[in-house]
Amino acid sequence: MAVPKVCGIETEYAVLLRGTADANPVLASSMLINAYVEHRKVGWDFDDESPGRDARGFGRDGSQPPEIETHLVNTVLTNGARYYVDHAHPEYSTPECADALELVGADKAGERILARSMQASRRLLGPGEEIVVYKNNSDGKGNSYGCHENYLVARQVPFVSLVRNLLPWFVSRQVFTGAGKVGTENGASPVDYQISARADFFEEEVGLETTLKRPLVNTRDEPHADPQKYRRLHVIVGDANLCEVATFLKVGTTAIVLAMIEDDFIDKDLSIIGPVHAVRTVSHDPTCRATLELVDGGSCTAVELQWEFLRLAQKYADETGLEECGGEGVGGDVLKRWEAVLTQLERDPMGLDGQLDWVTKLSLLEAYQSRDGLAWDDPKLALLDLQYHDVRPERSLYERLVRAGKVERLVDETDVITAMTEPPGRTRAYFRGMCLARWPDSVVAANWDSIILDVGSDPLRRIPMMEPLKGSRAYVEKLFDECTTPAELVERLAS
Amino acid sequence: MPEREQKKKSAPKERARETEEVEAAPPKQAEALKEELDDLLDEIDSVLESNAEDFVRSYVQKGGE
């Protein structure tokens, strides 16, 4: 049985420290986060982190799990998000959201937090120095950084079933999830422009790594919830999106596909021959007409494969409902938009300017080419590509397009601003965020599935949060209303 | 794929109408659209990093994840 598709997005932002010879990105990332949270810093609790555990049930098999860098800046915000330095990037992990639309707002709130961090960092910098962040996925020189999605999945689903169905899913969904990129990297054969920023970086079908030999299906088995009941599917193949429609579709459609896998609803084998190569084939063809060979014979385009998934999803919605995927409202809207986007992709992908990042960016680049007569290798096009993702509101080309009314938005800006400080109401992020907002001095540490409170007398109290949907507003709002101290809260929770 | 053909026909009317409108835009409107785009490109010119080649070359990140 499908479990509710609680979901979140973690984004590693690119960071530049300009105006100084010693442009240390770790230092720049730390300064950004410190500048934002200066007034209050609550640490992250690493006790339950186990990124080396493999979902396929076996040991490390020679692969190295990522090291946890506990000395770097790491903090939790009142909106339930985690904001920290990962490797040499500032990373923002949204709080757990109950559906795709809520996550669009939480993800956009992350962009605003980074923008405010840049502003706040100015007082820590010398004259002429500036920290600038970009929400993109590579530097054009073979260095990539991720935008990972996370979905709650039932533990009882065999991992092989996830792998079988997700490989064709990840290969084909690029047609609407791609953020677009000028050129290729990492040894891929040259093209002028491609759909996905990340496609050139995947080298394996399945695996535990995230930094080298990147796999399409990541097997990290770290549920951050009751491990008897849940998995957390850690998706590393997505691009960082700015277009809200793209994020909405990326998350909303993937949630429905996962629910179908959990309910064993996908009754045909959509496996592709050579999925790793197929990822590049799809990405390198902005006409969306390249064909893929299927394991059970025949061939089809990525869009045709998407129609297969959509038809199954429509049938699933009719027969089972979309209760666990945002209900009829959000889930129903996902289906409608999904169909509209596939229809337009077949007619003319450029008609999705303002909805999908790869098309919106391509449209801008083509406008410049036609005005200035630029060849694809002109550095100005590479600059436009980078600056599309600039997070400074006054410099971001994406934001210029939004302000010009050329990009469709799904979330009101006032709701985005609220999501910078207030947690989503329907997941345990509410409990985490409320504790931090009410008693910041008493929260010693927090992580996804627990929070440690100092109630004034030893010992510290650890409150487990192993159910992602408990600790929501419906569960605990009254409790927060009635308690005036963390000690009272702990006492009430124990009784 | 006959089923797919069927789906295409049932695509939301709004989108179809939008596309038709763009295709059927009278010359005057097309001119206005072009002017609007030119204005936008001029505006973008004013916020672009000054030396594209230098900027792109020096834009280097460490790998992540």
PDB file of N, CA, C and O in Angstrom, chain A residues 85-139:
ATOM      1  N   VAL A  85      26.710  23.934   5.390  1.00  0.00           N
ATOM      2  CA  VAL A  85      27.786  23.864   4.400  1.00  0.00           C
ATOM      3  C   VAL A  85      28.026  22.396   4.084  1.00  0.00           C
ATOM      4  O   VAL A  85      28.274  21.593   4.980  1.00  0.00           O
ATOM      5  N   ASP A  86      27.915  22.055   2.805  1.00  0.00           N
ATOM      6  CA  ASP A  86      28.161  20.682   2.386  1.00  0.00           C
ATOM      7  C   ASP A  86      29.278  20.719   1.342  1.00  0.00           C
ATOM      8  O   ASP A  86      29.150  21.397   0.330  1.00  0.00           O
ATOM      9  N   HIS A  87      30.358  19.991   1.615  1.00  0.00           N
ATOM     10  CA  HIS A  87      31.542  20.088   0.767  1.00  0.00           C
ATOM     11  C   HIS A  87      31.928  21.571   0.675  1.00  0.00           C
ATOM     12  O   HIS A  87      32.178  22.189   1.672  1.00  0.00           O
ATOM     13  N   ALA A  88      31.871  22.121  -0.533  1.00  0.00           N
ATOM     14  CA  ALA A  88      32.250  23.531  -0.652  1.00  0.00           C
ATOM     15  C   ALA A  88      31.078  24.364  -1.161  1.00  0.00           C
ATOM     16  O   ALA A  88      31.241  25.289  -1.943  1.00  0.00           O
ATOM     17  N   HIS A  89      29.876  24.009  -0.704  1.00  0.00           N
ATOM     18  CA  HIS A  89      28.673  24.707  -1.167  1.00  0.00           C
ATOM     19  C   HIS A  89      27.738  25.005   0.001  1.00  0.00           C
ATOM     20  O   HIS A  89      27.630  24.201   0.918  1.00  0.00           O
ATOM     21  N   PRO A  90      27.013  26.125  -0.079  1.00  0.00           N
ATOM     22  CA  PRO A  90      25.914  26.300   0.868  1.00  0.00           C
ATOM     23  C   PRO A  90      24.766  25.411   0.403  1.00  0.00           C
ATOM     24  O   PRO A  90      24.447  25.390  -0.788  1.00  0.00           O
ATOM     25  N   GLU A  91      24.200  24.652   1.315  1.00  0.00           N
ATOM     26  CA  GLU A  91      23.116  23.745   0.936  1.00  0.00           C
ATOM     27  C   GLU A  91      21.873  24.052   1.755  1.00  0.00           C
ATOM     28  O   GLU A  91      21.941  24.288   2.964  1.00  0.00           O
ATOM     29  N   TYR A  92      20.743  24.040   1.078  1.00  0.00           N
ATOM     30  CA  TYR A  92      19.468  24.290   1.732  1.00  0.00           C
ATOM     31  C   TYR A  92      18.582  23.070   1.540  1.00  0.00           C
ATOM     32  O   TYR A  92      18.277  22.688   0.409  1.00  0.00           O
ATOM     33  N   SER A  93      18.183  22.434   2.641  1.00  0.00           N
ATOM     34  CA  SER A  93      17.240  21.316   2.577  1.00  0.00           C
ATOM     35  C   SER A  93      15.893  21.823   3.058  1.00  0.00           C
ATOM     36  O   SER A  93      15.774  22.258   4.208  1.00  0.00           O
ATOM     37  N   THR A  94      14.904  21.750   2.190  1.00  0.00           N
ATOM     38  CA  THR A  94      13.577  22.225   2.596  1.00  0.00           C
ATOM     39  C   THR A  94      13.062  21.367   3.752  1.00  0.00           C
ATOM     40  O   THR A  94      13.493  20.227   3.924  1.00  0.00           O
ATOM     41  N   PRO A  95      12.117  21.911   4.521  1.00  0.00           N
ATOM     42  CA  PRO A  95      11.430  21.055   5.491  1.00  0.00           C
ATOM     43  C   PRO A  95      10.592  20.010   4.746  1.00  0.00           C
ATOM     44  O   PRO A  95      10.345  20.139   3.543  1.00  0.00           O
ATOM     45  N   GLU A  96      10.159  18.989   5.458  1.00  0.00           N
ATOM     46  CA  GLU A  96       9.302  17.967   4.874  1.00  0.00           C
ATOM     47  C   GLU A  96       7.967  18.607   4.501  1.00  0.00           C
ATOM     48  O   GLU A  96       7.346  19.277   5.327  1.00  0.00           O
ATOM     49  N   CYS A  97       7.543  18.379   3.257  1.00  0.00           N
ATOM     50  CA  CYS A  97       6.282  18.945   2.776  1.00  0.00           C
ATOM     51  C   CYS A  97       5.289  17.825   2.488  1.00  0.00           C
ATOM     52  O   CYS A  97       5.677  16.683   2.235  1.00  0.00           O
ATOM     53  N   ALA A  98       3.997  18.175   2.512  1.00  0.00           N
ATOM     54  CA  ALA A  98       2.960  17.156   2.347  1.00  0.00           C
ATOM     55  C   ALA A  98       2.589  16.930   0.885  1.00  0.00           C
ATOM     56  O   ALA A  98       2.026  15.895   0.540  1.00  0.00           O
ATOM     57  N   ASP A  99       2.871  17.901   0.031  1.00  0.00           N
ATOM     58  CA  ASP A  99       2.585  17.685  -1.391  1.00  0.00           C
ATOM     59  C   ASP A  99       3.469  18.582  -2.258  1.00  0.00           C
ATOM     60  O   ASP A  99       4.217  19.431  -1.754  1.00  0.00           O
ATOM     61  N   ALA A 100       3.359  18.378  -3.574  1.00  0.00           N
ATOM     62  CA  ALA A 100       4.248  19.055  -4.529  1.00  0.00           C
ATOM     63  C   ALA A 100       4.094  20.574  -4.493  1.00  0.00           C
ATOM     64  O   ALA A 100       5.082  21.300  -4.613  1.00  0.00           O
ATOM     65  N   LEU A 101       2.877  21.065  -4.320  1.00  0.00           N
ATOM     66  CA  LEU A 101       2.673  22.517  -4.344  1.00  0.00           C
ATOM     67  C   LEU A 101       3.318  23.173  -3.119  1.00  0.00           C
ATOM     68  O   LEU A 101       3.970  24.216  -3.220  1.00  0.00           O
ATOM     69  N   GLU A 102       3.155  22.528  -1.973  1.00  0.00           N
ATOM     70  CA  GLU A 102       3.776  23.047  -0.757  1.00  0.00           C
ATOM     71  C   GLU A 102       5.302  23.079  -0.930  1.00  0.00           C
ATOM     72  O   GLU A 102       5.978  24.016  -0.495  1.00  0.00           O
ATOM     73  N   LEU A 103       5.821  22.044  -1.598  1.00  0.00           N
ATOM     74  CA  LEU A 103       7.271  21.970  -1.796  1.00  0.00           C
ATOM     75  C   LEU A 103       7.771  23.043  -2.771  1.00  0.00           C
ATOM     76  O   LEU A 103       8.882  23.554  -2.614  1.00  0.00           O
ATOM     77  N   VAL A 104       6.951  23.405  -3.747  1.00  0.00           N
ATOM     78  CA  VAL A 104       7.336  24.494  -4.650  1.00  0.00           C
ATOM     79  C   VAL A 104       7.582  25.765  -3.834  1.00  0.00           C
ATOM     80  O   VAL A 104       8.590  26.457  -4.014  1.00  0.00           O
ATOM     81  N   GLY A 105       6.679  26.041  -2.882  1.00  0.00           N
ATOM     82  CA  GLY A 105       6.823  27.230  -2.031  1.00  0.00           C
ATOM     83  C   GLY A 105       8.046  27.133  -1.134  1.00  0.00           C
ATOM     84  O   GLY A 105       8.793  28.106  -0.970  1.00  0.00           O
ATOM     85  N   ALA A 106       8.274  25.958  -0.564  1.00  0.00           N
ATOM     86  CA  ALA A 106       9.411  25.765   0.353  1.00  0.00           C
ATOM     87  C   ALA A 106      10.740  25.890  -0.393  1.00  0.00           C
ATOM     88  O   ALA A 106      11.720  26.435   0.124  1.00  0.00           O
ATOM     89  N   ASP A 107      10.763  25.390  -1.627  1.00  0.00           N
ATOM     90  CA  ASP A 107      11.977  25.458  -2.445  1.00  0.00           C
ATOM     91  C   ASP A 107      12.258  26.903  -2.853  1.00  0.00           C
ATOM     92  O   ASP A 107      13.396  27.368  -2.819  1.00  0.00           O
ATOM     93  N   LYS A 108      11.219  27.629  -3.229  1.00  0.00           N
ATOM     94  CA  LYS A 108      11.371  29.042  -3.602  1.00  0.00           C
ATOM     95  C   LYS A 108      11.804  29.853  -2.380  1.00  0.00           C
ATOM     96  O   LYS A 108      12.624  30.769  -2.487  1.00  0.00           O
ATOM     97  N   ALA A 109      11.276  29.502  -1.199  1.00  0.00           N
ATOM     98  CA  ALA A 109      11.673  30.181   0.034  1.00  0.00           C
ATOM     99  C   ALA A 109      13.182  30.013   0.257  1.00  0.00           C
ATOM    100  O   ALA A 109      13.861  30.915   0.754  1.00  0.00           O
ATOM    101  N   GLY A 110      13.706  28.847  -0.121  1.00  0.00           N
ATOM    102  CA  GLY A 110      15.148  28.611  -0.025  1.00  0.00           C
ATOM    103  C   GLY A 110      15.929  29.623  -0.857  1.00  0.00           C
ATOM    104  O   GLY A 110      16.934  30.179  -0.405  1.00  0.00           O
ATOM    105  N   GLU A 111      15.451  29.898  -2.075  1.00  0.00           N
ATOM    106  CA  GLU A 111      16.123  30.893  -2.929  1.00  0.00           C
ATOM    107  C   GLU A 111      16.126  32.261  -2.250  1.00  0.00           C
ATOM    108  O   GLU A 111      17.116  32.990  -2.276  1.00  0.00           O
ATOM    109  N   ARG A 112      14.997  32.603  -1.637  1.00  0.00           N
ATOM    110  CA  ARG A 112      14.908  33.918  -0.982  1.00  0.00           C
ATOM    111  C   ARG A 112      15.841  33.982   0.232  1.00  0.00           C
ATOM    112  O   ARG A 112      16.399  35.024   0.558  1.00  0.00           O
ATOM    113  N   ILE A 113      15.995  32.852   0.933  1.00  0.00           N
ATOM    114  CA  ILE A 113      16.892  32.799   2.099  1.00  0.00           C
ATOM    115  C   ILE A 113      18.341  32.988   1.644  1.00  0.00           C
ATOM    116  O   ILE A 113      19.114  33.728   2.261  1.00  0.00           O
ATOM    117  N   LEU A 114      18.698  32.356   0.530  1.00  0.00           N
ATOM    118  CA  LEU A 114      20.048  32.550  -0.002  1.00  0.00           C
ATOM    119  C   LEU A 114      20.262  34.000  -0.422  1.00  0.00           C
ATOM    120  O   LEU A 114      21.333  34.586  -0.195  1.00  0.00           O
ATOM    121  N   ALA A 115      19.218  34.610  -1.023  1.00  0.00           N
ATOM    122  CA  ALA A 115      19.336  36.006  -1.452  1.00  0.00           C
ATOM    123  C   ALA A 115      19.538  36.909  -0.232  1.00  0.00           C
ATOM    124  O   ALA A 115      20.396  37.800  -0.233  1.00  0.00           O
ATOM    125  N   ARG A 116      18.769  36.665   0.796  1.00  0.00           N
ATOM    126  CA  ARG A 116      18.900  37.473   2.011  1.00  0.00           C
ATOM    127  C   ARG A 116      20.261  37.224   2.679  1.00  0.00           C
ATOM    128  O   ARG A 116      20.860  38.131   3.255  1.00  0.00           O
ATOM    129  N   SER A 117      20.751  36.005   2.595  1.00  0.00           N
ATOM    130  CA  SER A 117      22.071  35.688   3.162  1.00  0.00           C
ATOM    131  C   SER A 117      23.168  36.496   2.470  1.00  0.00           C
ATOM    132  O   SER A 117      24.086  36.998   3.118  1.00  0.00           O
ATOM    133  N   MET A 118      23.054  36.603   1.134  1.00  0.00           N
ATOM    134  CA  MET A 118      24.062  37.376   0.390  1.00  0.00           C
ATOM    135  C   MET A 118      24.061  38.829   0.861  1.00  0.00           C
ATOM    136  O   MET A 118      25.112  39.424   1.072  1.00  0.00           O
ATOM    137  N   GLN A 119      22.840  39.342   1.042  1.00  0.00           N
ATOM    138  CA  GLN A 119      22.697  40.718   1.500  1.00  0.00           C
ATOM    139  C   GLN A 119      23.316  40.879   2.891  1.00  0.00           C
ATOM    140  O   GLN A 119      24.091  41.798   3.141  1.00  0.00           O
ATOM    141  N   ALA A 120      22.996  39.941   3.780  1.00  0.00           N
ATOM    142  CA  ALA A 120      23.480  40.010   5.160  1.00  0.00           C
ATOM    143  C   ALA A 120      24.993  39.822   5.244  1.00  0.00           C
ATOM    144  O   ALA A 120      25.643  40.319   6.168  1.00  0.00           O
ATOM    145  N   SER A 121      25.563  39.107   4.271  1.00  0.00           N
ATOM    146  CA  SER A 121      27.003  38.818   4.333  1.00  0.00           C
ATOM    147  C   SER A 121      27.846  40.057   4.042  1.00  0.00           C
ATOM    148  O   SER A 121      29.037  40.077   4.327  1.00  0.00           O
ATOM    149  N   ARG A 122      27.205  41.093   3.463  1.00  0.00           N
ATOM    150  CA  ARG A 122      27.977  42.281   3.079  1.00  0.00           C
ATOM    151  C   ARG A 122      28.715  42.895   4.256  1.00  0.00           C
ATOM    152  O   ARG A 122      29.834  43.374   4.120  1.00  0.00           O
ATOM    153  N   ARG A 123      28.094  42.858   5.433  1.00  0.00           N
ATOM    154  CA  ARG A 123      28.743  43.506   6.575  1.00  0.00           C
ATOM    155  C   ARG A 123      29.929  42.703   7.104  1.00  0.00           C
ATOM    156  O   ARG A 123      30.711  43.202   7.897  1.00  0.00           O
ATOM    157  N   LEU A 124      30.075  41.465   6.643  1.00  0.00           N
ATOM    158  CA  LEU A 124      31.225  40.651   7.064  1.00  0.00           C
ATOM    159  C   LEU A 124      32.379  40.748   6.067  1.00  0.00           C
ATOM    160  O   LEU A 124      33.452  40.211   6.297  1.00  0.00           O
ATOM    161  N   LEU A 125      32.126  41.417   4.941  1.00  0.00           N
ATOM    162  CA  LEU A 125      33.108  41.411   3.855  1.00  0.00           C
ATOM    163  C   LEU A 125      33.866  42.732   3.770  1.00  0.00           C
ATOM    164  O   LEU A 125      33.373  43.776   4.202  1.00  0.00           O
ATOM    165  N   GLY A 126      35.057  42.643   3.180  1.00  0.00           N
ATOM    166  CA  GLY A 126      35.856  43.842   2.967  1.00  0.00           C
ATOM    167  C   GLY A 126      35.337  44.631   1.781  1.00  0.00           C
ATOM    168  O   GLY A 126      34.486  44.150   1.027  1.00  0.00           O
ATOM    169  N   PRO A 127      35.884  45.839   1.584  1.00  0.00           N
ATOM    170  CA  PRO A 127      35.444  46.659   0.450  1.00  0.00           C
ATOM    171  C   PRO A 127      35.729  45.955  -0.877  1.00  0.00           C
ATOM    172  O   PRO A 127      36.788  45.354  -1.048  1.00  0.00           O
ATOM    173  N   GLY A 128      34.747  46.007  -1.765  1.00  0.00           N
ATOM    174  CA  GLY A 128      34.927  45.387  -3.080  1.00  0.00           C
ATOM    175  C   GLY A 128      34.660  43.895  -3.100  1.00  0.00           C
ATOM    176  O   GLY A 128      34.674  43.271  -4.160  1.00  0.00           O
ATOM    177  N   GLU A 129      34.456  43.314  -1.919  1.00  0.00           N
ATOM    178  CA  GLU A 129      34.200  41.869  -1.896  1.00  0.00           C
ATOM    179  C   GLU A 129      32.690  41.592  -1.961  1.00  0.00           C
ATOM    180  O   GLU A 129      31.890  42.366  -1.461  1.00  0.00           O
ATOM    181  N   GLU A 130      32.368  40.470  -2.555  1.00  0.00           N
ATOM    182  CA  GLU A 130      30.962  40.096  -2.658  1.00  0.00           C
ATOM    183  C   GLU A 130      30.836  38.573  -2.744  1.00  0.00           C
ATOM    184  O   GLU A 130      31.642  37.918  -3.399  1.00  0.00           O
ATOM    185  N   ILE A 131      29.826  38.036  -2.054  1.00  0.00           N
ATOM    186  CA  ILE A 131      29.520  36.607  -2.210  1.00  0.00           C
ATOM    187  C   ILE A 131      28.296  36.509  -3.116  1.00  0.00           C
ATOM    188  O   ILE A 131      27.303  37.204  -2.898  1.00  0.00           O
ATOM    189  N   VAL A 132      28.407  35.662  -4.134  1.00  0.00           N
ATOM    190  CA  VAL A 132      27.288  35.490  -5.073  1.00  0.00           C
ATOM    191  C   VAL A 132      26.953  34.011  -5.184  1.00  0.00           C
ATOM    192  O   VAL A 132      27.867  33.179  -5.312  1.00  0.00           O
ATOM    193  N   VAL A 133      25.672  33.671  -5.108  1.00  0.00           N
ATOM    194  CA  VAL A 133      25.294  32.267  -5.267  1.00  0.00           C
ATOM    195  C   VAL A 133      24.408  32.086  -6.495  1.00  0.00           C
ATOM    196  O   VAL A 133      23.717  33.002  -6.940  1.00  0.00           O
ATOM    197  N   TYR A 134      24.470  30.878  -7.018  1.00  0.00           N
ATOM    198  CA  TYR A 134      23.742  30.501  -8.223  1.00  0.00           C
ATOM    199  C   TYR A 134      23.004  29.205  -7.950  1.00  0.00           C
ATOM    200  O   TYR A 134      23.554  28.291  -7.343  1.00  0.00           O
ATOM    201  N   LYS A 135      21.773  29.120  -8.425  1.00  0.00           N
ATOM    202  CA  LYS A 135      21.041  27.856  -8.275  1.00  0.00           C
ATOM    203  C   LYS A 135      21.153  27.111  -9.605  1.00  0.00           C
ATOM    204  O   LYS A 135      20.255  27.140 -10.439  1.00  0.00           O
ATOM    205  N   ASN A 136      22.311  26.503  -9.806  1.00  0.00           N
ATOM    206  CA  ASN A 136      22.507  25.705 -11.017  1.00  0.00           C
ATOM    207  C   ASN A 136      23.192  24.399 -10.628  1.00  0.00           C
ATOM    208  O   ASN A 136      23.259  24.074  -9.432  1.00  0.00           O
ATOM    209  N   ASN A 137      23.685  23.638 -11.610  1.00  0.00           N
ATOM    210  CA  ASN A 137      24.213  22.316 -11.286  1.00  0.00           C
ATOM    211  C   ASN A 137      25.619  22.021 -11.771  1.00  0.00           C
ATOM    212  O   ASN A 137      26.129  20.927 -11.516  1.00  0.00           O
ATOM    213  N   SER A 138      26.217  22.957 -12.502  1.00  0.00           N
ATOM    214  CA  SER A 138      27.599  22.688 -12.902  1.00  0.00           C
ATOM    215  C   SER A 138      28.261  23.998 -13.307  1.00  0.00           C
ATOM    216  O   SER A 138      27.588  24.994 -13.574  1.00  0.00           O
ATOM    217  N   ASP A 139      29.597  23.971 -13.354  1.00  0.00           N
ATOM    218  CA  ASP A 139      30.330  25.196 -13.681  1.00  0.00           C
ATOM    219  C   ASP A 139      30.749  25.245 -15.151  1.00  0.00           C
ATOM    220  O   ASP A 139      31.500  26.122 -15.552  1.00  0.00           O
TER     221      ASP A 139
END
